XYZ file of C-alpha atoms in Angstrom:
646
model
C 0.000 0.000 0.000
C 3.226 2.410 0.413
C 3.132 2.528 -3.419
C -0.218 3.124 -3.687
C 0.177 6.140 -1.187
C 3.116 7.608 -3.154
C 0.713 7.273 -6.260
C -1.800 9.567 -4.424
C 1.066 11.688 -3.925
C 1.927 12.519 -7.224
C -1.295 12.738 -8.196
C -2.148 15.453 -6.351
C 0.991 17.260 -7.707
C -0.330 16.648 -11.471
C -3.905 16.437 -11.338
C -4.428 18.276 -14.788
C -1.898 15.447 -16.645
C -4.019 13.436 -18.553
C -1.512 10.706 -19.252
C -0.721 10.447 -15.450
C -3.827 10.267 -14.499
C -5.329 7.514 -17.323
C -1.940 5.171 -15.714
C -3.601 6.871 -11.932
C -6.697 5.447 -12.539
C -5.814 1.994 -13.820
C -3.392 1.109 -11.312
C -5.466 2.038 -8.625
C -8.189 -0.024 -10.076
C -5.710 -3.077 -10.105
C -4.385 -2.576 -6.802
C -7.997 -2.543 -5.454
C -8.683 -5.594 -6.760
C -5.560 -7.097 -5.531
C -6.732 -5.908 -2.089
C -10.352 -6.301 -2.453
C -9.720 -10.187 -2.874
C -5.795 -11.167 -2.084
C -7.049 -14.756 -2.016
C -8.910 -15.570 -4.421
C -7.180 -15.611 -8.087
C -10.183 -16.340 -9.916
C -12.178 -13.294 -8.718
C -9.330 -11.400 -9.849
C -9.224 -12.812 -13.223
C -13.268 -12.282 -13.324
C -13.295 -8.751 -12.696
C -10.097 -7.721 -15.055
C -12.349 -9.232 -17.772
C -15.599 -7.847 -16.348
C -13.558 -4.483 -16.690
C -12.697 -4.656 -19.993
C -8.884 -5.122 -18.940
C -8.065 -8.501 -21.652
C -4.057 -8.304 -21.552
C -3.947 -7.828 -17.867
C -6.004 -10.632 -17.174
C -4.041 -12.347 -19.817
C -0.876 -11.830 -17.799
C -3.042 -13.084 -14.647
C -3.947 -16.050 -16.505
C -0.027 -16.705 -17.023
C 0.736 -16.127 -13.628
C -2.261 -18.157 -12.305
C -0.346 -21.268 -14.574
C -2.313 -24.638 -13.776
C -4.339 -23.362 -10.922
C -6.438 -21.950 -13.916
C -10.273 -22.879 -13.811
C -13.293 -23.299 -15.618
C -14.900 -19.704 -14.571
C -11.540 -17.998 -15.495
C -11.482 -19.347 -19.302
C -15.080 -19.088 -19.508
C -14.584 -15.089 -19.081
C -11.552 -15.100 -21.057
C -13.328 -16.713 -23.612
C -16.587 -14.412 -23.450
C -14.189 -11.073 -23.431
C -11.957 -12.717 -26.601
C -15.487 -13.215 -28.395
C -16.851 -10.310 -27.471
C -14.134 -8.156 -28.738
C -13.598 -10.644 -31.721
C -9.593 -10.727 -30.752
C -8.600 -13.728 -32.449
C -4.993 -13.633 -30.926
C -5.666 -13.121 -27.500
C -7.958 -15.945 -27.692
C -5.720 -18.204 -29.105
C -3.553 -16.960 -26.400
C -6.645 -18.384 -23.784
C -6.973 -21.713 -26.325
C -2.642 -22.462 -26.061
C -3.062 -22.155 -22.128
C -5.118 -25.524 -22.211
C -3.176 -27.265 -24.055
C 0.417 -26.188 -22.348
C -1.215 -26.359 -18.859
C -3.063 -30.325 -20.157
C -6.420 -28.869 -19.082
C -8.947 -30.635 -19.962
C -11.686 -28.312 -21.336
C -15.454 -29.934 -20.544
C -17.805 -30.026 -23.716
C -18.982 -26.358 -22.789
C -15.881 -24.657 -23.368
C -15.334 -26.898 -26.252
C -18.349 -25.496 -28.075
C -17.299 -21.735 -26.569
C -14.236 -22.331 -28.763
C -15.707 -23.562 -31.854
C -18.283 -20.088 -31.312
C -15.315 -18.195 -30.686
C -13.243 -18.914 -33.803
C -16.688 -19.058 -35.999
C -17.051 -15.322 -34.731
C -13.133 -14.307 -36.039
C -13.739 -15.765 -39.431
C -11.494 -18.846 -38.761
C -13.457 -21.481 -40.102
C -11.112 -23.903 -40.188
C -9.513 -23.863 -36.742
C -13.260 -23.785 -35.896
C -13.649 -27.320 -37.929
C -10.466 -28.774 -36.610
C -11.925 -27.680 -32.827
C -15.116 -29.783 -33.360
C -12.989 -32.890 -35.696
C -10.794 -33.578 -32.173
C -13.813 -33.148 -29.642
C -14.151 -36.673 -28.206
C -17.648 -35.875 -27.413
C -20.587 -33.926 -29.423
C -23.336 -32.526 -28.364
C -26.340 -30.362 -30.638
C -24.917 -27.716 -30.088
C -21.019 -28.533 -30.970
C -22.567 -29.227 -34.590
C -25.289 -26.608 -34.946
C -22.600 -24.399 -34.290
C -20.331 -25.449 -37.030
C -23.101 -25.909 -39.335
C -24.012 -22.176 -38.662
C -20.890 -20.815 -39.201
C -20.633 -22.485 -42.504
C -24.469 -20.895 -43.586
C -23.803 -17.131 -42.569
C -20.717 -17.479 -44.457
C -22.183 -19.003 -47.464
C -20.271 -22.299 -47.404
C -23.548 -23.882 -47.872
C -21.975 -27.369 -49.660
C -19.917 -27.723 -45.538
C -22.754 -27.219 -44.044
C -25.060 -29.396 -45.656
C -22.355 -32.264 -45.725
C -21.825 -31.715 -42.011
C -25.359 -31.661 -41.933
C -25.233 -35.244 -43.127
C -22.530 -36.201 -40.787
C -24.696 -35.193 -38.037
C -27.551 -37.350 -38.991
C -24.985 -40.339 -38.775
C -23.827 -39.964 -35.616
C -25.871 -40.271 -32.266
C -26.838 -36.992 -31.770
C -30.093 -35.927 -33.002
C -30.719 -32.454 -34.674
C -33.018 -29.873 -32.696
C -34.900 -26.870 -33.865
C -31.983 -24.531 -34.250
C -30.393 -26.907 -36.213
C -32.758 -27.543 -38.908
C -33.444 -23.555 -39.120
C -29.833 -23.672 -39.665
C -28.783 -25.870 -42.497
C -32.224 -24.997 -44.156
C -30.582 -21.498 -45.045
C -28.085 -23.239 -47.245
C -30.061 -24.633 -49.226
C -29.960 -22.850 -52.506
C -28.701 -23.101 -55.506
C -29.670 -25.916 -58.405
C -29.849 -28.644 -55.967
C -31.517 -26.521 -52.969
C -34.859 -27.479 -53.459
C -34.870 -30.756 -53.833
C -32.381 -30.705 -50.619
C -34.791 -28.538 -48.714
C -37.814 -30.832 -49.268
C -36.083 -33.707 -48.038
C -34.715 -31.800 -44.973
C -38.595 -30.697 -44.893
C -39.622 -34.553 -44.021
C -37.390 -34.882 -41.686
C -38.302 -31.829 -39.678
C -42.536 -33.578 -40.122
C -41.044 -36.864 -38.695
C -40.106 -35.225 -35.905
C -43.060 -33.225 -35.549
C -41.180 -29.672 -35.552
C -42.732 -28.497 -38.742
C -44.517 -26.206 -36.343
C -41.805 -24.296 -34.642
C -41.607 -20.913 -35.305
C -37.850 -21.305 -36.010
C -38.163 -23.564 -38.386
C -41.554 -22.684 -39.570
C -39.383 -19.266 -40.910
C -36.688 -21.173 -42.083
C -38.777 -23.051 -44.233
C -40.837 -20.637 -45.765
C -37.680 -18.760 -46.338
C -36.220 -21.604 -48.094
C -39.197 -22.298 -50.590
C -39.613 -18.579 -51.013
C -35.937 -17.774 -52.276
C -36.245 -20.893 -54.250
C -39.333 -19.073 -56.207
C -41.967 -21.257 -54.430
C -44.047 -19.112 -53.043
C -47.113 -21.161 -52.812
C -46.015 -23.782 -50.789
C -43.890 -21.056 -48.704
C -47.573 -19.852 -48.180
C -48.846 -23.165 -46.894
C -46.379 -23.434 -44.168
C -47.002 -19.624 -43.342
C -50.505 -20.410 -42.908
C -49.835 -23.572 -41.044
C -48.010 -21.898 -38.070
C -50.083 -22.022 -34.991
C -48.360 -18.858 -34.302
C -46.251 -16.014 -36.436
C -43.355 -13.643 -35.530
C -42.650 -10.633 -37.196
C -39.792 -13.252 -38.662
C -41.968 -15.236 -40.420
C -44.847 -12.530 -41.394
C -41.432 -10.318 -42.932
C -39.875 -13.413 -44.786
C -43.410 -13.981 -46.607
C -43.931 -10.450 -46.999
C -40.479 -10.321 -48.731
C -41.139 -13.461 -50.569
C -43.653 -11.941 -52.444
C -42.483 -9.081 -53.291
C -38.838 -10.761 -54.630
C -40.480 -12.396 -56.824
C -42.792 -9.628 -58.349
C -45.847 -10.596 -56.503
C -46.135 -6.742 -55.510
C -49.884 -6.329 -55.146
C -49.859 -10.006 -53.115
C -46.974 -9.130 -51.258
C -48.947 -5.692 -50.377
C -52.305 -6.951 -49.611
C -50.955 -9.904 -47.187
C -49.260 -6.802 -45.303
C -53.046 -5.267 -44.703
C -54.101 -8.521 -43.396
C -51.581 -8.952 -41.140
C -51.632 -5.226 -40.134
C -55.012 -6.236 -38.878
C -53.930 -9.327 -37.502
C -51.842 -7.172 -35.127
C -48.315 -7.437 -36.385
C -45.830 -6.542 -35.086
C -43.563 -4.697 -38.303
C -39.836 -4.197 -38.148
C -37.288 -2.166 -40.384
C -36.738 -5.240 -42.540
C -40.914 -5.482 -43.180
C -40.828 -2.079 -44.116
C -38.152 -2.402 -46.678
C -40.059 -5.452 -48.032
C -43.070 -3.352 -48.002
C -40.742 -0.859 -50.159
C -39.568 -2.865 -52.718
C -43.049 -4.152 -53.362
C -44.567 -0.462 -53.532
C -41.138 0.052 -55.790
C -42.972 -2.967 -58.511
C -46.064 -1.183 -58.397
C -45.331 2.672 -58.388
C -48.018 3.321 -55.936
C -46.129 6.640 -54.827
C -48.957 7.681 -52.454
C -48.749 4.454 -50.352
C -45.101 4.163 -50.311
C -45.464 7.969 -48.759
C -47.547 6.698 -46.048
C -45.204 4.001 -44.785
C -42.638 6.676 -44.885
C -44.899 8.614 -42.862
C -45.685 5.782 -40.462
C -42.015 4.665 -40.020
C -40.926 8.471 -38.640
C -44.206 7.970 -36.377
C -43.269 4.528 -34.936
C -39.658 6.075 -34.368
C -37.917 2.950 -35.748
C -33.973 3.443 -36.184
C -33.296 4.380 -39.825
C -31.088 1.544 -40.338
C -28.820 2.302 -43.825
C -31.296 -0.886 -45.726
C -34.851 1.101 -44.672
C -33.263 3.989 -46.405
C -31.808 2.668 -49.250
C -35.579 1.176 -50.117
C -36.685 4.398 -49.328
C -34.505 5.718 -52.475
C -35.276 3.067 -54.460
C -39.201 3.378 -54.082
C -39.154 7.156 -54.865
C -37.083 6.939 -57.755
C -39.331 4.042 -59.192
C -42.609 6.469 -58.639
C -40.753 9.098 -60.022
C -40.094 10.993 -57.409
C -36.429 11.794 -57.829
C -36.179 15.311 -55.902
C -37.175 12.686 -52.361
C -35.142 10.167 -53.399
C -32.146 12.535 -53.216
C -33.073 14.210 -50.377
C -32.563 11.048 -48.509
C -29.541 9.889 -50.188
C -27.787 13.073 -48.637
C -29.317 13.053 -45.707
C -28.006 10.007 -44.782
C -25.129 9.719 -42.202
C -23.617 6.673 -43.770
C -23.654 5.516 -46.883
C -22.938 1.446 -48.450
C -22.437 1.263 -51.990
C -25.963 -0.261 -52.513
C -26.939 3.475 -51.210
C -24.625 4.771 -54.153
C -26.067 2.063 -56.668
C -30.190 2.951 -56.010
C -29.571 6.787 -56.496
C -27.257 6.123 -59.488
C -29.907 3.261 -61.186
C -32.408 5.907 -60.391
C -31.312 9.032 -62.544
C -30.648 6.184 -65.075
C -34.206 4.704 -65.307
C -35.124 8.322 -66.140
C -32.783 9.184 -68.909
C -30.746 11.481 -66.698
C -27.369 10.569 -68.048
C -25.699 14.094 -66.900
C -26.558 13.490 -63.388
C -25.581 9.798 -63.331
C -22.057 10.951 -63.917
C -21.920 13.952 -61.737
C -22.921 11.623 -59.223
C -20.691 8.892 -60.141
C -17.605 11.587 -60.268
C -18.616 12.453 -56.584
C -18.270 9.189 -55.304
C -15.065 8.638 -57.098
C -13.853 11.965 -55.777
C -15.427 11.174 -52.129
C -13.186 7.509 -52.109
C -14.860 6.236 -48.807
C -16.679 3.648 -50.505
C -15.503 1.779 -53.570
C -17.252 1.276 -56.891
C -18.849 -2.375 -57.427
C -20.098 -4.168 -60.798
C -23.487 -2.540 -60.618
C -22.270 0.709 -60.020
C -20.423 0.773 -63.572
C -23.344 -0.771 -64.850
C -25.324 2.140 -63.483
C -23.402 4.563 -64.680
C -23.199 3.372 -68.551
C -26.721 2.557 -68.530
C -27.432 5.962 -67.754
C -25.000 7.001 -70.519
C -26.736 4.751 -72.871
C -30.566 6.315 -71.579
C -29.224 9.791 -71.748
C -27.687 9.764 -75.271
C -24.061 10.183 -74.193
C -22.766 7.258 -75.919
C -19.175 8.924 -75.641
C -19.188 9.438 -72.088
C -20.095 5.929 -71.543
C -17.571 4.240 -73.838
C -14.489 6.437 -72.125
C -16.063 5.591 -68.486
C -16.038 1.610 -70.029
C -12.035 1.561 -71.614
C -11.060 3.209 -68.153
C -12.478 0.095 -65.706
C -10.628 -1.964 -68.839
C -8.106 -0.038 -67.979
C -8.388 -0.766 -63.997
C -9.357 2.369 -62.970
C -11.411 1.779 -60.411
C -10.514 -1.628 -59.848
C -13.931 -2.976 -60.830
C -13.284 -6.721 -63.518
C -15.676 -5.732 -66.315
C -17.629 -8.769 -66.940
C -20.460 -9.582 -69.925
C -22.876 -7.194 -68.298
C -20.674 -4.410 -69.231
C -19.882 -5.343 -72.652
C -23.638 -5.666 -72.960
C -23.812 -2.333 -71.789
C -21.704 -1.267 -74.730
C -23.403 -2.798 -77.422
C -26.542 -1.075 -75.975
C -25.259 2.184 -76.007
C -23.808 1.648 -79.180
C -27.089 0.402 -80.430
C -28.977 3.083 -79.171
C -26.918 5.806 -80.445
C -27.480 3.900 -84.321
C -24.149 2.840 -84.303
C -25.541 -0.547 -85.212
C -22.674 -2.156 -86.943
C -20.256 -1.020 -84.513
C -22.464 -2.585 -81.834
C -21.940 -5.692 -84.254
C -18.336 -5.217 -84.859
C -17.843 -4.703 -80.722
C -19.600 -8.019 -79.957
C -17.255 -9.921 -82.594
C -14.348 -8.698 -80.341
C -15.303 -9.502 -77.143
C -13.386 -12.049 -75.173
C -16.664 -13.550 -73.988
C -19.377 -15.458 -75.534
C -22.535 -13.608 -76.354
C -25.196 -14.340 -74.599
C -29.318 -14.254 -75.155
C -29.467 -10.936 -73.463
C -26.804 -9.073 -75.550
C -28.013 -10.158 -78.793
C -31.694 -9.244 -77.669
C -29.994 -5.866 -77.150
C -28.834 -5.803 -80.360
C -31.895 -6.988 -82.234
C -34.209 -4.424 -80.429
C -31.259 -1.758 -81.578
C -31.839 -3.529 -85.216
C -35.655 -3.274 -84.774
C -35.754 0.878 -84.199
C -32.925 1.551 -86.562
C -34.428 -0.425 -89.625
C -31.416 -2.350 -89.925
C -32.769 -5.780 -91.666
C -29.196 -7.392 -92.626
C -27.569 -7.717 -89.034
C -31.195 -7.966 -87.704
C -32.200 -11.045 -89.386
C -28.360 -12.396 -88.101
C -28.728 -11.767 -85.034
C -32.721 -13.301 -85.039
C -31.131 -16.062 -86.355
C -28.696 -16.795 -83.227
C -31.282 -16.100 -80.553
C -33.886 -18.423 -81.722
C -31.007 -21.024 -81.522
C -29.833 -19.939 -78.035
C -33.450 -19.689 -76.598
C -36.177 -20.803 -78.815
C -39.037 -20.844 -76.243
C -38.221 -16.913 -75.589
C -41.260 -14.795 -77.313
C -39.570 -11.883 -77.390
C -37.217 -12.977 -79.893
C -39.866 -13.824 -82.557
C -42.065 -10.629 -81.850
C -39.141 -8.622 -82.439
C -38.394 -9.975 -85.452
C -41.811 -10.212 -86.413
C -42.135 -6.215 -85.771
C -38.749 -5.917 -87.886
C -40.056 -7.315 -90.882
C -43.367 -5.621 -90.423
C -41.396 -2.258 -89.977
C -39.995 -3.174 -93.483
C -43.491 -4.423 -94.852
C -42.395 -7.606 -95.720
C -45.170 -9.324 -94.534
C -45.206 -12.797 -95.732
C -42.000 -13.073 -93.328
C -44.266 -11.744 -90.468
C -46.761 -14.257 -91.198
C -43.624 -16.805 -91.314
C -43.007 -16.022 -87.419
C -46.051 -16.024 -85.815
C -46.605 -19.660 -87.611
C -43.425 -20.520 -86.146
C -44.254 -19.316 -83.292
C -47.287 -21.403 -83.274
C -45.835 -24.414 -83.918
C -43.466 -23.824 -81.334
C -46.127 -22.748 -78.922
C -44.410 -19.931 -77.522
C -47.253 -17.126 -76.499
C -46.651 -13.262 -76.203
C -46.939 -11.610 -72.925
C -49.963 -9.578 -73.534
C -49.499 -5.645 -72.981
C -50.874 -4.295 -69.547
C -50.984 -0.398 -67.887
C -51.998 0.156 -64.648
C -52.583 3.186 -62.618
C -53.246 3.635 -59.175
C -56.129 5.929 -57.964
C -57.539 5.842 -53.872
C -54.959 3.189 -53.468
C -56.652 1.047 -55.410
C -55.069 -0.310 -59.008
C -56.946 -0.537 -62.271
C -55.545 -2.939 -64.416
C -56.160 -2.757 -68.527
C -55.006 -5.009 -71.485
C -55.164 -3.292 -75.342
C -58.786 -3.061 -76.080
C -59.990 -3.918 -73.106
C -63.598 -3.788 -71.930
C -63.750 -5.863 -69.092
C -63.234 -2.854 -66.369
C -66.540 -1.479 -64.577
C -66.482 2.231 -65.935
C -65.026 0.741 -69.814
C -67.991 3.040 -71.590
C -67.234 6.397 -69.986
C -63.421 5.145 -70.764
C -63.763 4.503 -74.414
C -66.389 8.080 -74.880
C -63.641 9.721 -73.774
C -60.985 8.646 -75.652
C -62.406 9.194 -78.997
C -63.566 12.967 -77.727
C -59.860 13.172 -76.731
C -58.849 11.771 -79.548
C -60.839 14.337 -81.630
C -58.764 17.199 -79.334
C -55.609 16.449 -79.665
C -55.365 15.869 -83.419
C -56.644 19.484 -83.712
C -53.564 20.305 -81.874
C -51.305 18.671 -83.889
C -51.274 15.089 -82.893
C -50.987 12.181 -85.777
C -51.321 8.886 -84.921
C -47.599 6.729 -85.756
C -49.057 3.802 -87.943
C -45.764 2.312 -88.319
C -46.226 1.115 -84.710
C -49.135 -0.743 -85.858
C -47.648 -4.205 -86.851
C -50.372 -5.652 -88.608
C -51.314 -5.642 -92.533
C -54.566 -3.558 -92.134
C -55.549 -0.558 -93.606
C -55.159 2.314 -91.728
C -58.374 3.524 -90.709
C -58.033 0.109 -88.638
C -54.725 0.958 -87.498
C -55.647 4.045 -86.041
C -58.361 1.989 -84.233
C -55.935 -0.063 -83.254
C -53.592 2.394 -81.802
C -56.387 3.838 -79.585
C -56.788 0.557 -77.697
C -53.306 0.791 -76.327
C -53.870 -0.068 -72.808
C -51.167 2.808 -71.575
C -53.603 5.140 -73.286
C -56.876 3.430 -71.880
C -55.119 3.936 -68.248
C -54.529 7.692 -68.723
C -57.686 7.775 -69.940
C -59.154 6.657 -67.054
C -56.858 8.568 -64.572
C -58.381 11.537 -66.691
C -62.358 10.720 -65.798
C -61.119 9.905 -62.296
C -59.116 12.521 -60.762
C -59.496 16.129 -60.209
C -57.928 19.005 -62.893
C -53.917 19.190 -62.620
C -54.044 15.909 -60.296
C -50.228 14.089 -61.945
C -51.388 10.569 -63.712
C -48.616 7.910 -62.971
C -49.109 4.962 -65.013
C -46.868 1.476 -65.634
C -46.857 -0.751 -68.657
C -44.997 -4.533 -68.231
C -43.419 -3.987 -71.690
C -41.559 -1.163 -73.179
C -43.959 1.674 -74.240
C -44.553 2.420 -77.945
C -43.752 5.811 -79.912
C -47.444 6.736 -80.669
C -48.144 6.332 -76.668
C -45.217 8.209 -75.724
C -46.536 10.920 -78.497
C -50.183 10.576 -77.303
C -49.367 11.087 -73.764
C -47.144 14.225 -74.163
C -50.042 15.920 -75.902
C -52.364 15.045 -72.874
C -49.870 16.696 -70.950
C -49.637 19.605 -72.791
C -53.614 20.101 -73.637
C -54.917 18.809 -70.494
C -52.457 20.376 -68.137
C -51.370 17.393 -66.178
C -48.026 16.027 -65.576
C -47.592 12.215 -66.498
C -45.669 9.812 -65.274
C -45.210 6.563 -67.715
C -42.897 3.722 -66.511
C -42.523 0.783 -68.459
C -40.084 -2.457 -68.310
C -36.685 -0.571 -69.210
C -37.491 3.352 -67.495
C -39.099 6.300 -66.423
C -40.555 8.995 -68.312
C -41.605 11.728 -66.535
C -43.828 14.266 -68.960
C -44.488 17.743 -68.040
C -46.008 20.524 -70.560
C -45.404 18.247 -73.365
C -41.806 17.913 -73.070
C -40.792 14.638 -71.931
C -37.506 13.769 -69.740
C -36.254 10.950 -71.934
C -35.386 13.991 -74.594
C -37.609 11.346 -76.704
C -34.156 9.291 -77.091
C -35.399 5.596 -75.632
């Protein structure tokens, strides 16, 4: 205690050093717990942990030597994983094996957790390989380590092992290994895990009952991911999230949206992760005036604005056009991932806005806290290739060649090019490009290509390149109404007729047009023609009145997006039955004067739509907002953001 005095001493005579009095305070600490418990070693060791000090009760641990016990490397252990310090619990680890201690299965399984946590998987696998004794949760452990780090082929082969040996899975186990199973073979895996979890009668936990609908959900099974759903004697906001967000990755938007009412009035219980389901969902169906309500009701419930809730947030605004709020939230933000980057870049894309995309893309370079990925190039030159700067987008291309910014560019990126390229008209450079490439084509690119072929009139490469995706994917219907709309384009018609037999024979169908628009949070559906909707009379009187309007202000119907060998009084008839222009249509009877109409098509919008709708704009005084399969367009006074270059 005479040092401890002198300490006091000096402290006294420097109480405004800060070094001095950091050491002050620790060493007092230590000698108080010398003092506190002189006799008792393990106590010691317990409260240097319990204070955060790990090398001093390292050195304790040294001194200590084989008097060392099971509550003293327990701590250890629980400070080492805590901290995730790898060395200093190998440190812990050596000690048993110098000192021969003899761990019991507990710390055994502590050690396996422990190097699982530092990303040592295999000093993890050799812990649980010389255990002489397993428990459930020695190899649920292991398994688990292997599934969060996507080493889903270990885990399910330890999976396997398990089942051999004399210990018998539990709940957490099968919730476990059921995450790995992916891939080709994860189904078929994942059902026969699925009879095994029956035979044991656990089908019903709420674990695994999550797991499973997980599984079958990610595996595009969504109706049998419903059955087990339903099936649960009770839900978590686990398992109501994972089918929420089953729907919705798979496109089921307004499914995905309506099961979140239900359960809303079931009493759930919704987390970030439901919202951001919820997001992505509203995202699919551009329903801008719901998606503002959950905003709305996520601020009210006070939830933490983890980076994923606001990175949905982005995405949904940009997808209902609202790019201004999307923005606002992107700088807003306090940190930012490169997914955060990647939604505000793939917005301004979808909308044409190629001069933003690179300002943006020049401020993260410039920023250099967070790297470029793959999708952030491909961002950035599909918003070249939407916003008619084809130059731009080939220098930004030969510098990641070049290793700029250290991103591999793969066949997305060349596919990039070629659409650009095709874009632009530089058809037979698109052509020449693809010859050079050091990978294979694939069914996308040469879509690209055709589609470039189809708008640019170009017959000779577009027949070629027909020609090679019909081989590649001949059940794809794309590829033969393309080419069928080429050679009507051209009016060689006895070649269209020669497609749509094939076509026939081959029974691949057409996905039929459809628009929607949402009004009262409800969505109205319409297919060309169509006369199935409640109010179709008022729909159709109105069309030909405002059909009537704006041809006195200078509209003319484009028959040459009419690809059928009529005459053209039937054409024009035709053309009116577009179902984006039945859906603004109906927003027009529906809404109040000056009220925006925001309407999506599943395929890409036609010329005399795009045409039609600008002069609705412009004579009716509304601002439109058309979104079809490949991007935004986003109409104001007649003058349309795309620069009508799409």
């Amino acid at each position: 205690m005479k040092l401890l005095e002198k300490m006091k001493c000096l402290f006294h005579y420097y109480p405004k050093n800060a070094s001095f009095s950091s050491f002050f305070n620790s060493f007092t600490t230590h000698q108080l717990s010398l003092t506190a418990f002189p006799h008792d070693p393990q106590i010691l060791l317990i409260t240097l942990c319990s204070n955060g000090q790990l090398k001093d009760a390292l050195i304790e641990m040294a001194a200590q030597g084989l008097e060392m016990k099971f509550e003293g490397y327990d701590m250890l252990l629980n400070a080492c994983m805590k901290r995730r310090a790898f060395r200093e619990g190998q440190r812990v680890h050596a000690h048993m094996i110098k000192t021969r201690y003899l761990p019991p299965l507990y710390l055994r399984n502590r050690l396996i957790i422990f190097y699982s946590k530092c990303d040592r998987l295999r000093d993890a696998r050799n812990m649980l390989d010389e255990m002489p004794e397993k428990n459930v949760v020695s190899w649920t452990a292991m398994i688990s380590a292997y599934s969060q780090r996507g080493s889903a082929s270990q885990a399910l082969d330890l999976f396997v092992q398990m089942l051999r040996s004399v210990t018998e899975p539990n709940e957490f186990t099968f919730a476990t290994v059921l995450s790995s199973c992916t891939g080709t073979f994860g189904l078929e895996l994942g059902r026969q895990i699925h009879s095994l979890i029956i035979k044991r009668t656990l089908d019903t936990h709420i674990f695994v009952g999550s797991s499973l609908l997980d599984m079958y959900a990610k595996a595009g099974r969504i109706h049998e991911a419903r059955e087990v759903f339903e099936s649960l004697p009770e839900r978590d906001v686990v398992s109501c999230t994972a089918i929420i967000s089953g729907y919705a990755q798979l496109g089921l938007d307004a499914e995905a949206l309506e099961l979140f009412r239900r359960l809303n009035l079931e009493g759930m219980t919704s987390n970030y992760v439901t919202y951001a389901s919820v997001l992505t969902a509203l995202s699919g169906l551009a329903a801008l005036d719901l998606g503002k309500q959950v905003h709305n009701h996520v601020l009210r419930c006070n939830l933490p604005f983890y980076v994923v809730l606001q990175n949905s947030l982005i995405d949904m605004y940009s997808k209902c056009g609202n790019l201004i709020y999307s923005r606002r939230i992107f700088d807003s933000m306090p940190e930012r991932t490169v997914i955060s980057w990647n939604a505000m870049l793939v917005g301004y894309s979808k909308h044409g806005m190629g001069r933003e995309v690179v300002e943006l893309f020049e401020l993260m370079r410039n920023e250099n806290k967070i790297k470029p990925d793959s999708v952030t190039v491909l961002g950035v030159l599909s918003g070249c290739s939407h916003g008619g700067m084809e130059d731009v987008g080939l220098k930004i291309f030969d510098e990641m060649v070049n290793g700029k910014d250290g991103v591999e560019p793969d066949i997305e990126h060349y596919g990039c090019v070629v659409d650009l390229l095709g874009r632009a008209g530089r058809v037979e450079e698109a052509f020449e490009f693809i010859k050079k490439m050091p990978f294979e084509p694939i069914a996308a690119l040469w879509g690209s290509l055709l589609g470039a072929c189809r708008v640019h009139s170009n017959i000779d490469i577009g027949e070629f390149v027909a020609r090679r995706l019909l081989e590649i994917e001949p059940e794809n219907a794309g590829n033969y109404v393309t080419l069928s709309n080429l050679y009507a384009s051209a009016g060689r018609w006895e070649d269209v007729r020669m497609v749509r037999d094939l076509m026939m024979k081959k029974a691949v169908k057409k996905d039929p047009g459809r628009s929607w628009i949402e009004l009262d949070q409800t969505l109205h559906s319409f297919h060309a023609s169509d006369r199935s909707h409640p109010r179709r009379e008022e729909v159709f009187g109105k069309l030909k009145e405002l059909s009537i309007k704006l041809k006195e202000a200078g509209y003319v119907p484009d028959l040459s997006c009419v690809l059928h060998d009529v005459d053209e009084e039937q054409k024009e008839r035709i053309l009116l039955g577009h179902s984006e222009k039945l859906a603004l249509t109906f927003g027009l009877i529906s809404t109040s004067d000056r009220t925006p109409l925001r309407v999506i098509k599943n395929l890409r919008i036609c010329v005399d739509c795009h045409n039609f709708a600008k002069f609705v704009s412009k004579i009716c005084l509304r601002e439109v907002y058309l979104r079809d399969k490949n991007r935004f367009h986003h109409i104001s006074k007649g003058v349309c953001s795309c620069g009508d270059y799409w």
